[in-house]
Coordinates of C-alpha atoms in Angstrom, one line a residue:
X297 CA -111.7 -22.3 48.9
X298 CA -113.4 -20.0 46.4
X299 CA -111.6 -16.9 45.2
X300 CA -112.7 -13.6 46.6
X301 CA -114.3 -11.0 44.4
X302 CA -112.9 -7.6 45.3
X303 CA -115.3 -5.6 43.1
X304 CA -118.3 -3.8 44.6
X305 CA -121.6 -5.9 44.9
X306 CA -123.6 -3.2 43.2
X307 CA -121.4 -3.1 40.1
X308 CA -121.5 -6.9 39.8
X309 CA -125.2 -7.1 40.0
X310 CA -125.7 -4.3 37.4
X311 CA -123.4 -6.0 34.9
X312 CA -125.2 -9.3 35.5
X313 CA -128.6 -7.8 34.8
X314 CA -127.3 -6.1 31.7
X315 CA -126.0 -9.3 30.3
X316 CA -129.3 -11.1 31.0
X317 CA -131.3 -8.3 29.3
X318 CA -129.1 -8.7 26.1
X319 CA -129.8 -12.4 26.1
X320 CA -133.5 -11.9 26.4
X321 CA -133.5 -9.6 23.5
X322 CA -131.6 -12.0 21.3
X323 CA -133.9 -14.8 22.2
X324 CA -137.0 -12.7 21.4
X325 CA -135.6 -11.8 17.9
X326 CA -134.9 -15.4 17.2
X327 CA -138.3 -16.6 18.2
X328 CA -140.0 -13.9 16.1
X329 CA -138.0 -14.7 13.0
X330 CA -138.7 -18.4 13.3
X331 CA -142.5 -18.0 13.8
X332 CA -142.9 -16.0 10.6
X333 CA -141.4 -18.8 8.4
X334 CA -143.8 -21.7 7.4
X335 CA -143.3 -24.5 4.9
X336 CA -144.8 -23.9 1.4
X337 CA -145.3 -26.6 -1.3
X338 CA -142.9 -26.4 -4.2
X339 CA -144.2 -25.9 -7.7
X340 CA -143.0 -28.2 -10.5
X341 CA -142.9 -31.4 -8.5
X342 CA -140.4 -30.1 -6.0
X343 CA -141.2 -32.0 -2.8
X344 CA -138.8 -30.0 -0.6
X345 CA -140.9 -27.7 1.8
X346 CA -140.3 -24.0 1.8
X347 CA -140.9 -21.7 4.7
X348 CA -143.7 -19.1 4.3
X349 CA -144.5 -16.4 6.6
X350 CA -148.0 -16.6 8.1
X351 CA -149.3 -13.4 9.8
X352 CA -152.4 -15.1 11.2
X353 CA -150.5 -17.6 13.2
X354 CA -150.0 -16.7 16.8
X355 CA -146.4 -16.1 17.6
X356 CA -145.7 -19.1 19.9
X357 CA -142.4 -18.8 21.3
X358 CA -139.9 -21.3 20.3
X359 CA -137.4 -22.0 22.8
X360 CA -134.0 -22.8 21.5
X361 CA -132.4 -25.4 23.7
X362 CA -129.1 -23.6 23.3
X363 CA -130.4 -20.7 25.3
X364 CA -132.4 -22.7 27.8
X365 CA -129.7 -23.1 30.3
X366 CA -128.8 -19.5 30.1
X367 CA -132.3 -18.5 31.3
X368 CA -132.0 -20.5 34.4
X369 CA -130.8 -18.5 37.3
X370 CA -128.4 -21.0 38.7
X371 CA -125.8 -19.2 40.6
X372 CA -123.4 -20.1 43.3
X373 CA -122.9 -17.9 46.2
X374 CA -119.5 -16.1 46.2
X375 CA -118.2 -14.1 49.1
X376 CA -117.7 -10.4 48.4
X377 CA -115.3 -8.0 50.0
X378 CA -117.6 -7.5 53.0
X379 CA -118.0 -11.2 53.6
X380 CA -121.5 -11.4 52.0
X381 CA -122.3 -14.2 49.6
X382 CA -123.4 -13.3 46.2
X383 CA -124.7 -15.6 43.5
X384 CA -122.5 -16.7 40.6
X385 CA -123.8 -18.4 37.5
X386 CA -122.6 -21.9 36.7
X387 CA -120.5 -22.5 33.7
X388 CA -122.4 -22.7 30.5
X389 CA -122.8 -26.0 28.8
X390 CA -123.9 -26.2 25.2
X391 CA -126.3 -28.8 24.2
X392 CA -126.0 -29.3 20.5
X393 CA -129.0 -30.9 18.7
X394 CA -128.5 -34.5 17.6
X395 CA -129.8 -33.9 14.1
X396 CA -127.4 -31.1 13.4
X397 CA -125.0 -31.8 10.7
X398 CA -121.4 -31.1 11.5
X399 CA -119.4 -28.9 9.2
X400 CA -116.3 -30.7 8.1
X401 CA -113.3 -28.9 6.9
X402 CA -112.0 -29.9 3.5
X403 CA -108.5 -31.3 3.7
X404 CA -106.0 -29.5 1.6
X405 CA -104.6 -31.7 -1.1
X406 CA -101.1 -32.8 -0.4
X407 CA -98.4 -32.2 -3.1
X408 CA -97.5 -35.7 -3.6
X409 CA -95.7 -36.5 -6.9
X410 CA -97.9 -38.2 -9.4
X411 CA -96.2 -41.4 -10.6
X412 CA -95.4 -41.2 -14.3
X413 CA -95.4 -44.4 -16.1
X414 CA -92.3 -44.6 -18.3
X415 CA -91.3 -47.0 -21.0
X416 CA -88.5 -49.6 -20.3
X417 CA -86.3 -48.0 -22.9
X418 CA -86.5 -44.6 -21.2
X419 CA -85.8 -46.2 -17.8
X420 CA -82.8 -48.1 -19.3
X421 CA -81.5 -44.8 -20.8
X422 CA -81.7 -43.0 -17.5
X423 CA -79.9 -45.8 -15.8
X424 CA -77.1 -45.7 -18.4
X425 CA -76.9 -41.9 -18.0
X426 CA -76.5 -42.3 -14.2
X427 CA -73.9 -45.0 -14.7
X428 CA -72.0 -42.8 -17.1
X429 CA -72.0 -39.8 -14.7
X430 CA -70.9 -42.1 -11.9
X431 CA -68.1 -43.5 -14.1
X432 CA -66.9 -40.0 -15.0
X433 CA -66.7 -39.1 -11.4
X434 CA -64.9 -42.2 -10.4
X435 CA -62.4 -41.6 -13.3
X436 CA -61.7 -38.1 -12.1
X437 CA -61.1 -39.4 -8.6
X438 CA -58.9 -42.2 -9.8
X439 CA -56.9 -39.9 -12.1
X440 CA -56.3 -37.5 -9.3
X441 CA -55.2 -40.3 -7.0
X442 CA -52.8 -41.8 -9.6
X443 CA -51.3 -38.4 -10.4
X444 CA -50.6 -37.8 -6.7
X445 CA -49.2 -41.3 -6.4
X446 CA -46.9 -40.8 -9.4
X447 CA -45.7 -37.5 -8.0
X448 CA -44.8 -39.2 -4.7
X449 CA -43.0 -42.0 -6.5
X450 CA -41.0 -39.6 -8.6
X451 CA -40.0 -37.7 -5.5
X452 CA -39.0 -40.9 -3.8
X453 CA -37.1 -42.1 -6.9
X454 CA -35.1 -38.9 -7.1
X455 CA -34.1 -39.4 -3.4
X456 CA -32.9 -42.9 -3.9
X457 CA -31.3 -42.7 -7.4
X458 CA -27.7 -42.9 -6.0
X459 CA -28.6 -46.0 -4.0
X460 CA -30.5 -47.6 -6.8
X461 CA -27.6 -47.0 -9.2
X462 CA -25.1 -48.4 -6.8
X463 CA -27.1 -51.6 -6.6
X464 CA -27.4 -52.0 -10.4
X465 CA -26.4 -55.4 -11.7
X466 CA -23.4 -55.2 -14.0
X467 CA -25.0 -57.7 -16.2
X468 CA -27.5 -55.1 -17.2
X469 CA -25.3 -54.1 -20.1
X470 CA -25.6 -57.6 -21.7
X471 CA -28.5 -56.4 -23.7
X472 CA -26.4 -53.6 -25.2
X473 CA -24.0 -56.1 -26.9
X474 CA -24.0 -55.6 -30.6
X475 CA -22.3 -58.4 -32.6
X476 CA -19.9 -57.4 -35.3
X477 CA -21.5 -56.7 -38.6
X478 CA -19.3 -58.9 -40.8
X479 CA -20.5 -58.8 -44.4
X480 CA -17.7 -59.3 -47.0
X481 CA -14.3 -60.7 -46.4
X482 CA -11.6 -58.5 -48.0
X483 CA -9.8 -61.3 -49.8
X484 CA -7.1 -59.2 -51.4
X485 CA -6.2 -57.7 -48.0
X486 CA -6.2 -61.2 -46.4
X487 CA -3.8 -62.5 -49.0
X488 CA -1.5 -59.4 -48.5
X489 CA -1.4 -59.8 -44.7
X490 CA -0.7 -63.5 -44.9
X491 CA 2.1 -62.8 -47.4
X492 CA 3.7 -60.3 -44.9
X493 CA 3.3 -62.7 -42.0
X494 CA 4.8 -65.6 -44.0
X495 CA 8.1 -63.8 -44.3
X496 CA 8.7 -64.2 -40.5
X497 CA 8.5 -67.9 -39.8
X498 CA 9.2 -67.6 -36.0
X499 CA 6.6 -64.9 -35.4
X500 CA 3.0 -65.9 -34.6
X501 CA 0.5 -63.2 -35.7
X502 CA -3.2 -62.9 -35.1
X503 CA -5.3 -59.9 -36.2
X504 CA -8.7 -58.6 -37.1
X505 CA -9.9 -55.5 -38.9
X506 CA -13.5 -54.4 -39.7
X507 CA -14.8 -51.5 -41.8
X508 CA -17.3 -50.0 -39.4
X509 CA -19.4 -48.7 -42.3
X510 CA -19.4 -51.4 -45.0
X511 CA -18.7 -54.5 -42.9
X512 CA -15.7 -55.6 -44.9
X513 CA -13.4 -57.6 -42.7
X514 CA -10.2 -59.6 -42.3
X515 CA -9.6 -62.0 -39.5
X516 CA -6.6 -64.3 -39.0
X517 CA -6.7 -66.4 -35.8
X518 CA -8.7 -63.6 -34.2
X519 CA -10.6 -65.8 -31.8
X520 CA -7.5 -67.2 -30.1
X521 CA -6.4 -65.9 -26.7
X522 CA -3.1 -64.2 -26.4
X523 CA -1.2 -62.3 -23.7
X524 CA -2.8 -58.8 -23.4
X525 CA 0.1 -56.8 -21.9
X526 CA -1.1 -53.2 -21.6
X527 CA -3.9 -53.5 -24.2
X528 CA -6.0 -54.8 -21.3
X529 CA -6.2 -51.2 -20.1
X530 CA -8.7 -50.3 -22.9
X531 CA -11.6 -52.4 -21.5
X532 CA -10.7 -51.2 -18.0
X533 CA -11.1 -47.6 -19.2
X534 CA -14.5 -48.6 -20.7
X535 CA -15.6 -50.1 -17.4
X536 CA -14.4 -46.9 -15.6
X537 CA -16.6 -44.7 -17.7
X538 CA -19.5 -47.1 -17.4
X539 CA -19.4 -46.6 -13.6
X540 CA -19.1 -42.9 -14.1
X541 CA -22.3 -42.9 -16.1
X542 CA -24.0 -45.0 -13.4
X543 CA -23.0 -42.5 -10.7
X544 CA -20.8 -45.0 -8.9
X545 CA -17.7 -42.9 -9.5
X546 CA -17.2 -39.2 -9.7
X547 CA -14.5 -37.8 -12.0
X548 CA -13.2 -35.5 -9.3
X549 CA -13.1 -37.9 -6.5
X550 CA -9.7 -38.6 -5.1
X551 CA -8.0 -42.0 -5.3
X552 CA -5.2 -42.9 -2.9
X553 CA -1.9 -44.5 -3.8
X554 CA -1.7 -47.4 -1.4
X555 CA 1.1 -50.0 -1.0
X556 CA -1.0 -52.8 -2.6
X557 CA -1.4 -50.8 -5.9
X558 CA 2.0 -49.2 -6.1
X559 CA 4.2 -51.0 -8.7
X560 CA 7.2 -50.3 -10.9
X561 CA 7.9 -50.7 -14.6
X562 CA 5.9 -48.1 -16.6
X563 CA 4.5 -44.9 -15.3
X564 CA 5.4 -42.1 -12.9
X565 CA 2.9 -42.7 -10.0
X566 CA 5.5 -45.2 -8.7
X567 CA 7.7 -42.2 -7.7
X568 CA 5.0 -40.5 -5.6
X569 CA 4.7 -41.0 -1.9
X570 CA 2.3 -43.6 -0.5
X571 CA -0.9 -41.9 0.6
X572 CA -0.9 -39.4 -2.3
X573 CA -4.4 -38.7 -3.5
X574 CA -5.1 -38.1 -7.2
X575 CA -8.4 -37.4 -9.0
X576 CA -10.1 -40.3 -10.7
X577 CA -10.1 -38.7 -14.2
X578 CA -6.4 -38.0 -13.9
X579 CA -5.6 -41.5 -12.8
X580 CA -7.6 -43.0 -15.7
X581 CA -6.0 -40.6 -18.2
X582 CA -2.5 -41.5 -17.1
X583 CA -3.4 -45.2 -17.3
X584 CA -3.7 -44.8 -21.1
X585 CA -1.5 -41.8 -22.0
X586 CA 1.7 -43.0 -20.3
X587 CA 0.5 -46.5 -19.6
X588 CA 1.0 -46.1 -15.9
X589 CA 0.7 -49.4 -14.1
X590 CA 0.2 -48.0 -10.7
X591 CA -2.7 -45.9 -12.0
X592 CA -4.1 -49.0 -13.6
X593 CA -4.1 -50.9 -10.4
X594 CA -5.8 -47.9 -8.6
X595 CA -8.6 -48.0 -11.2
X596 CA -9.0 -51.8 -10.9
X597 CA -9.3 -51.5 -7.1
X598 CA -11.8 -48.7 -7.4
X599 CA -13.9 -50.7 -9.8
X600 CA -14.3 -53.6 -7.3
X601 CA -11.3 -55.8 -8.1
X602 CA -10.2 -58.3 -10.6
X603 CA -13.2 -60.7 -10.2
X604 CA -15.7 -57.9 -10.6
X605 CA -14.1 -56.7 -13.8
X606 CA -13.9 -60.1 -15.3
X607 CA -17.6 -60.5 -14.6
X608 CA -18.2 -57.2 -16.3
X609 CA -16.3 -58.3 -19.4
X610 CA -18.3 -61.5 -19.7
X611 CA -21.5 -59.5 -19.4
X612 CA -20.4 -57.6 -22.5
X613 CA -19.9 -61.0 -24.3
X614 CA -16.1 -60.7 -24.3
X615 CA -15.1 -64.0 -22.8
X616 CA -11.4 -63.9 -23.9
X617 CA -10.7 -60.6 -22.0
X618 CA -9.6 -61.8 -18.6
X619 CA -7.5 -60.2 -15.8
X620 CA -5.6 -62.7 -13.7
X621 CA -3.0 -60.4 -12.1
X622 CA -2.4 -56.8 -11.4
X623 CA -0.2 -54.8 -13.8
X624 CA 2.6 -54.9 -15.1
X625 CA 1.9 -58.7 -15.6
X626 CA 5.3 -59.4 -17.3
X627 CA 4.5 -63.1 -17.4
X628 CA 1.5 -62.5 -19.7
X629 CA -1.3 -64.1 -17.6
X630 CA -3.9 -61.5 -18.6
X631 CA -5.4 -62.4 -21.9
X632 CA -7.4 -60.9 -24.8
X633 CA -8.3 -61.9 -28.3
X634 CA -8.1 -59.6 -31.3
X635 CA -11.8 -60.4 -32.1
X636 CA -12.9 -59.3 -28.6
X637 CA -10.9 -56.1 -28.8
X638 CA -12.4 -55.2 -32.2
X639 CA -15.9 -56.0 -30.9
X640 CA -15.4 -53.8 -27.9
X641 CA -14.1 -50.9 -30.1
X642 CA -17.0 -51.4 -32.5
X643 CA -19.6 -51.2 -29.7
X644 CA -18.0 -48.0 -28.4
X645 CA -18.1 -46.5 -31.9
X646 CA -21.8 -47.3 -32.2
X647 CA -22.6 -45.6 -28.9
X648 CA -23.1 -48.7 -26.7
X649 CA -21.9 -49.5 -23.2
X650 CA -21.2 -45.9 -22.2
X651 CA -23.1 -42.6 -22.6
X652 CA -22.2 -40.1 -25.4
X653 CA -20.4 -37.7 -23.0
X654 CA -18.3 -40.6 -21.6
X655 CA -17.7 -41.9 -25.1
X656 CA -16.2 -38.5 -26.1
X657 CA -13.9 -38.5 -23.1
X658 CA -12.9 -42.1 -23.9
X659 CA -12.0 -41.3 -27.5
X660 CA -10.1 -38.1 -26.4
X661 CA -8.0 -40.1 -24.0
X662 CA -7.4 -42.9 -26.5
X663 CA -6.0 -40.4 -29.0
X664 CA -3.4 -39.1 -26.6
X665 CA -0.9 -42.0 -25.9
X666 CA 2.7 -40.9 -26.3
X667 CA 3.7 -44.3 -27.7
X668 CA 2.8 -44.1 -31.4
X669 CA 5.3 -46.6 -32.9
X670 CA 3.0 -49.3 -34.1
X671 CA -0.4 -48.8 -35.8
X672 CA 0.0 -44.9 -36.1
X673 CA 3.2 -45.5 -38.2
X674 CA 1.1 -47.1 -40.9
X675 CA -1.4 -44.3 -41.5
X676 CA -1.1 -40.8 -43.0
X677 CA -0.7 -37.7 -41.0
X678 CA -4.1 -36.4 -41.8
X679 CA -5.7 -39.6 -40.4
X680 CA -6.7 -39.9 -36.7
X681 CA -6.3 -42.9 -34.5
X682 CA -7.6 -43.8 -31.0
X683 CA -5.6 -46.7 -29.7
X684 CA -3.6 -48.4 -27.0
X685 CA -0.4 -50.4 -27.3
X686 CA 0.8 -53.4 -25.3
X687 CA 4.4 -54.6 -25.1
X688 CA 6.1 -57.3 -23.0
X689 CA 9.1 -59.4 -23.9
X690 CA 7.0 -62.2 -25.4
X691 CA 4.1 -60.3 -27.0
X692 CA 3.6 -56.9 -28.7
X693 CA 0.4 -55.5 -30.1
X694 CA -1.8 -52.5 -30.8
X695 CA -5.6 -52.0 -31.1
X696 CA -7.6 -48.9 -32.0
X697 CA -10.1 -47.1 -34.3
X698 CA -8.7 -45.3 -37.4
X699 CA -10.6 -42.4 -38.8
X700 CA -9.5 -41.8 -42.4
X701 CA -9.6 -38.5 -44.4
X702 CA -12.1 -40.0 -46.9
X703 CA -14.6 -40.5 -44.1
X704 CA -14.1 -44.3 -43.7
X705 CA -13.5 -45.8 -40.3
X706 CA -12.2 -49.2 -39.3
X707 CA -11.4 -51.0 -36.1
X708 CA -8.2 -53.0 -36.0
X709 CA -6.3 -55.1 -33.5
X710 CA -2.9 -56.8 -34.3
X711 CA -1.0 -59.0 -31.7
X712 CA 2.3 -60.8 -32.4
X713 CA 4.0 -63.4 -30.3
X714 CA 7.7 -63.2 -30.7
X715 CA 11.0 -64.4 -29.3
X716 CA 12.5 -62.5 -26.5
X717 CA 11.8 -58.8 -27.4
X718 CA 12.2 -59.3 -31.1
X719 CA 11.6 -56.0 -32.9
X720 CA 10.6 -57.8 -36.2
X721 CA 7.2 -58.1 -34.6
X722 CA 6.9 -54.4 -34.2
X723 CA 7.8 -53.9 -37.9
X724 CA 5.3 -56.6 -38.9
X725 CA 2.5 -54.6 -37.1
X726 CA 3.5 -51.4 -38.9
X727 CA 3.4 -53.2 -42.3
X728 CA 0.0 -54.7 -41.7
X729 CA -1.3 -51.2 -40.6
X730 CA 0.0 -49.7 -43.8
X731 CA -1.5 -52.3 -46.0
X732 CA -4.9 -52.0 -44.3
X733 CA -4.9 -48.3 -44.5
X734 CA -4.0 -48.3 -48.2
X735 CA -6.7 -50.9 -49.0
X736 CA -9.5 -48.9 -47.4
X737 CA -8.2 -45.6 -48.7
X738 CA -8.3 -46.9 -52.3
X739 CA -11.9 -48.1 -51.8
X740 CA -11.2 -51.8 -51.3
X741 CA -8.3 -52.2 -53.7
X742 CA -4.6 -52.6 -53.0
X743 CA -2.6 -49.9 -54.9
X744 CA -0.3 -51.3 -57.6
X745 CA 2.8 -49.6 -56.1
X746 CA 2.1 -50.8 -52.6
X747 CA 5.4 -51.7 -51.0
X748 CA 4.0 -52.8 -47.6
X749 CA 6.5 -50.4 -45.9
X750 CA 5.2 -47.7 -43.6
X751 CA 5.8 -44.1 -44.5
X752 CA 8.3 -43.7 -41.7
X753 CA 10.3 -46.5 -40.2
X754 CA 11.8 -46.4 -36.7
X755 CA 15.5 -45.6 -36.2
X756 CA 18.0 -48.3 -35.6
X757 CA 18.0 -47.3 -32.0
X758 CA 14.5 -48.9 -31.8
X759 CA 16.0 -52.4 -32.2
X760 CA 15.9 -53.2 -28.5
X761 CA 12.2 -53.2 -27.5
X762 CA 9.1 -51.1 -27.7
X763 CA 9.6 -49.6 -24.3
X764 CA 13.2 -48.5 -25.0
X765 CA 12.1 -47.3 -28.5
X766 CA 9.8 -44.8 -26.8
X767 CA 12.6 -43.5 -24.8
X768 CA 15.6 -43.9 -27.1
X769 CA 14.5 -41.2 -29.4
X770 CA 14.1 -38.9 -26.4
X771 CA 16.8 -39.8 -24.0
X772 CA 16.4 -37.3 -21.2
X773 CA 12.8 -37.0 -20.0
X774 CA 11.6 -33.5 -19.4
X775 CA 9.4 -31.9 -16.8
X776 CA 6.3 -32.1 -19.1
X777 CA 6.5 -35.9 -19.2
X778 CA 7.4 -36.4 -15.5
X779 CA 4.6 -35.7 -13.1
X780 CA 7.1 -35.2 -10.3
X781 CA 8.9 -32.5 -12.4
X782 CA 12.2 -34.2 -11.7
X783 CA 15.0 -35.3 -14.1
X784 CA 15.2 -38.9 -15.1
X785 CA 17.5 -40.1 -12.4
X786 CA 16.1 -37.9 -9.7
X787 CA 13.4 -38.7 -7.1
X788 CA 13.2 -35.6 -5.0
X789 CA 11.0 -35.3 -1.9
X790 CA 8.5 -33.1 -3.8
X791 CA 7.4 -36.1 -5.9
X792 CA 4.5 -36.8 -3.5
X793 CA 2.7 -33.5 -4.1
X794 CA -0.8 -34.0 -5.6
X795 CA -0.7 -30.7 -7.5
X796 CA 2.3 -31.9 -9.5
X797 CA 0.2 -34.7 -11.0
X798 CA -2.8 -32.6 -11.6
X799 CA -0.7 -30.0 -13.5
X800 CA 0.8 -32.5 -15.9
X801 CA 0.9 -31.4 -19.5
X802 CA -0.3 -34.0 -21.9
X803 CA 0.6 -34.1 -25.6
X804 CA -2.0 -33.3 -28.3
X805 CA -3.6 -36.2 -30.2
X806 CA -1.3 -37.9 -32.7
X807 CA 1.5 -35.4 -32.0
X808 CA 5.0 -36.5 -31.3
X809 CA 5.8 -35.5 -27.7
X810 CA 8.8 -33.5 -27.0
X811 CA 9.7 -35.9 -24.3
X812 CA 8.4 -39.2 -23.0
X813 CA 7.9 -40.2 -19.4
X814 CA 10.5 -42.3 -17.7
X815 CA 9.7 -45.9 -18.6
X816 CA 11.3 -49.1 -17.4
X817 CA 12.1 -51.9 -19.9
X818 CA 9.6 -54.6 -20.8
X819 CA 6.6 -52.5 -20.2
X820 CA 4.6 -50.5 -22.8

């Protein structure tokens, strides 16, 4: 169905006639312009024809086929608003001549990169530059990752330090063993000591002394084992501070007096009630200062027992230091050798085995024993000594480090086997101490007026044993020496108070105490 035309028929017809008239005028102008142009021969051999206007030629109309179809009055009837059918021209179709050249649009040139031929050297240089840049980038990434990883590891390590330290192998300290630096044997001193020992045929003496600076030494039977008595407490104290350095023991932690560690003989902890708790540093101090056997057993238990300590001593290279029984060990089953004791003291002096802070504590405690009747009697008052004695009925001895006024230092250990509690052994140790001190004080020479007698000899009351000698000069023990603040023959109910032990007043180094603690016989 054709669409309706709602315009008036007169208007449509007029507009159609106007368009046809315009077309006719255009056609007439075109025909007139074409008729006036005729071809004209070219001058100079140009064979291309030129159009010339000829006025005599009749103006034949030239019909352009493009306008041919427009002149045909081909219309289709269209209904108008009144229902009449009016003509409508057909759609125009253009007939283009076959010989007409088509106008082609020029394509815009694309901006493609022009390949540049480069030499192999330049290409290799660019490749190397790219690799260098890539390497720098990878290095930055790897460095950042490693830094982050290290930070995480440090944080994790700080969190597990106590556990890691607790699992440390005690054999770790083996690499810290420093052998004694023995350079020159002090022949004059050797002869003097042998002369002193030869006077007592029934005494068996072994000793060793080493100048810690020059390496001059004397050793007589020093590698033979002998009963240790209380001198075994010195390596125990070293092991204690080694665990303090490792974080296994805290100085202020409380150790409990249990029935399995509570023993008699020397010391005042035996008078405290079972279950009393005492700080670790106080316990270790009393083990040396008053040679408390109960305190020693408490430290041994806290360090892991006898087997663990023996393994520790072997890791230090000290094979002759062995604990076989708890203190007081009156039978003499625990053993040492004077060579091992001097080696241990020399390692401590050189800063091995324990840290500097613990070394200072060790030396301070070792300068405070109240029993100063052996090696200290052979040195001058202005000299200092850090030592520990040992005394049972069959053996007596002393081992320590002497710091002389002239700056020289030597480590010495003297042990003497004797008949039942024979005090001649004590006197022999004092004579050896005096001869050694005079020799090093004189710069490696024995003085001409050396009488081999110590500056101060013990009283006749010291003729019983070393334990009684420490008490015979101070018969009634005072409150300063008794942690329980009780008289000698009193064991009040207040003896179990922890504060009593913590408030104990200890004597200054190398000072003669006003009173000694209550000691039982046969124990240093």
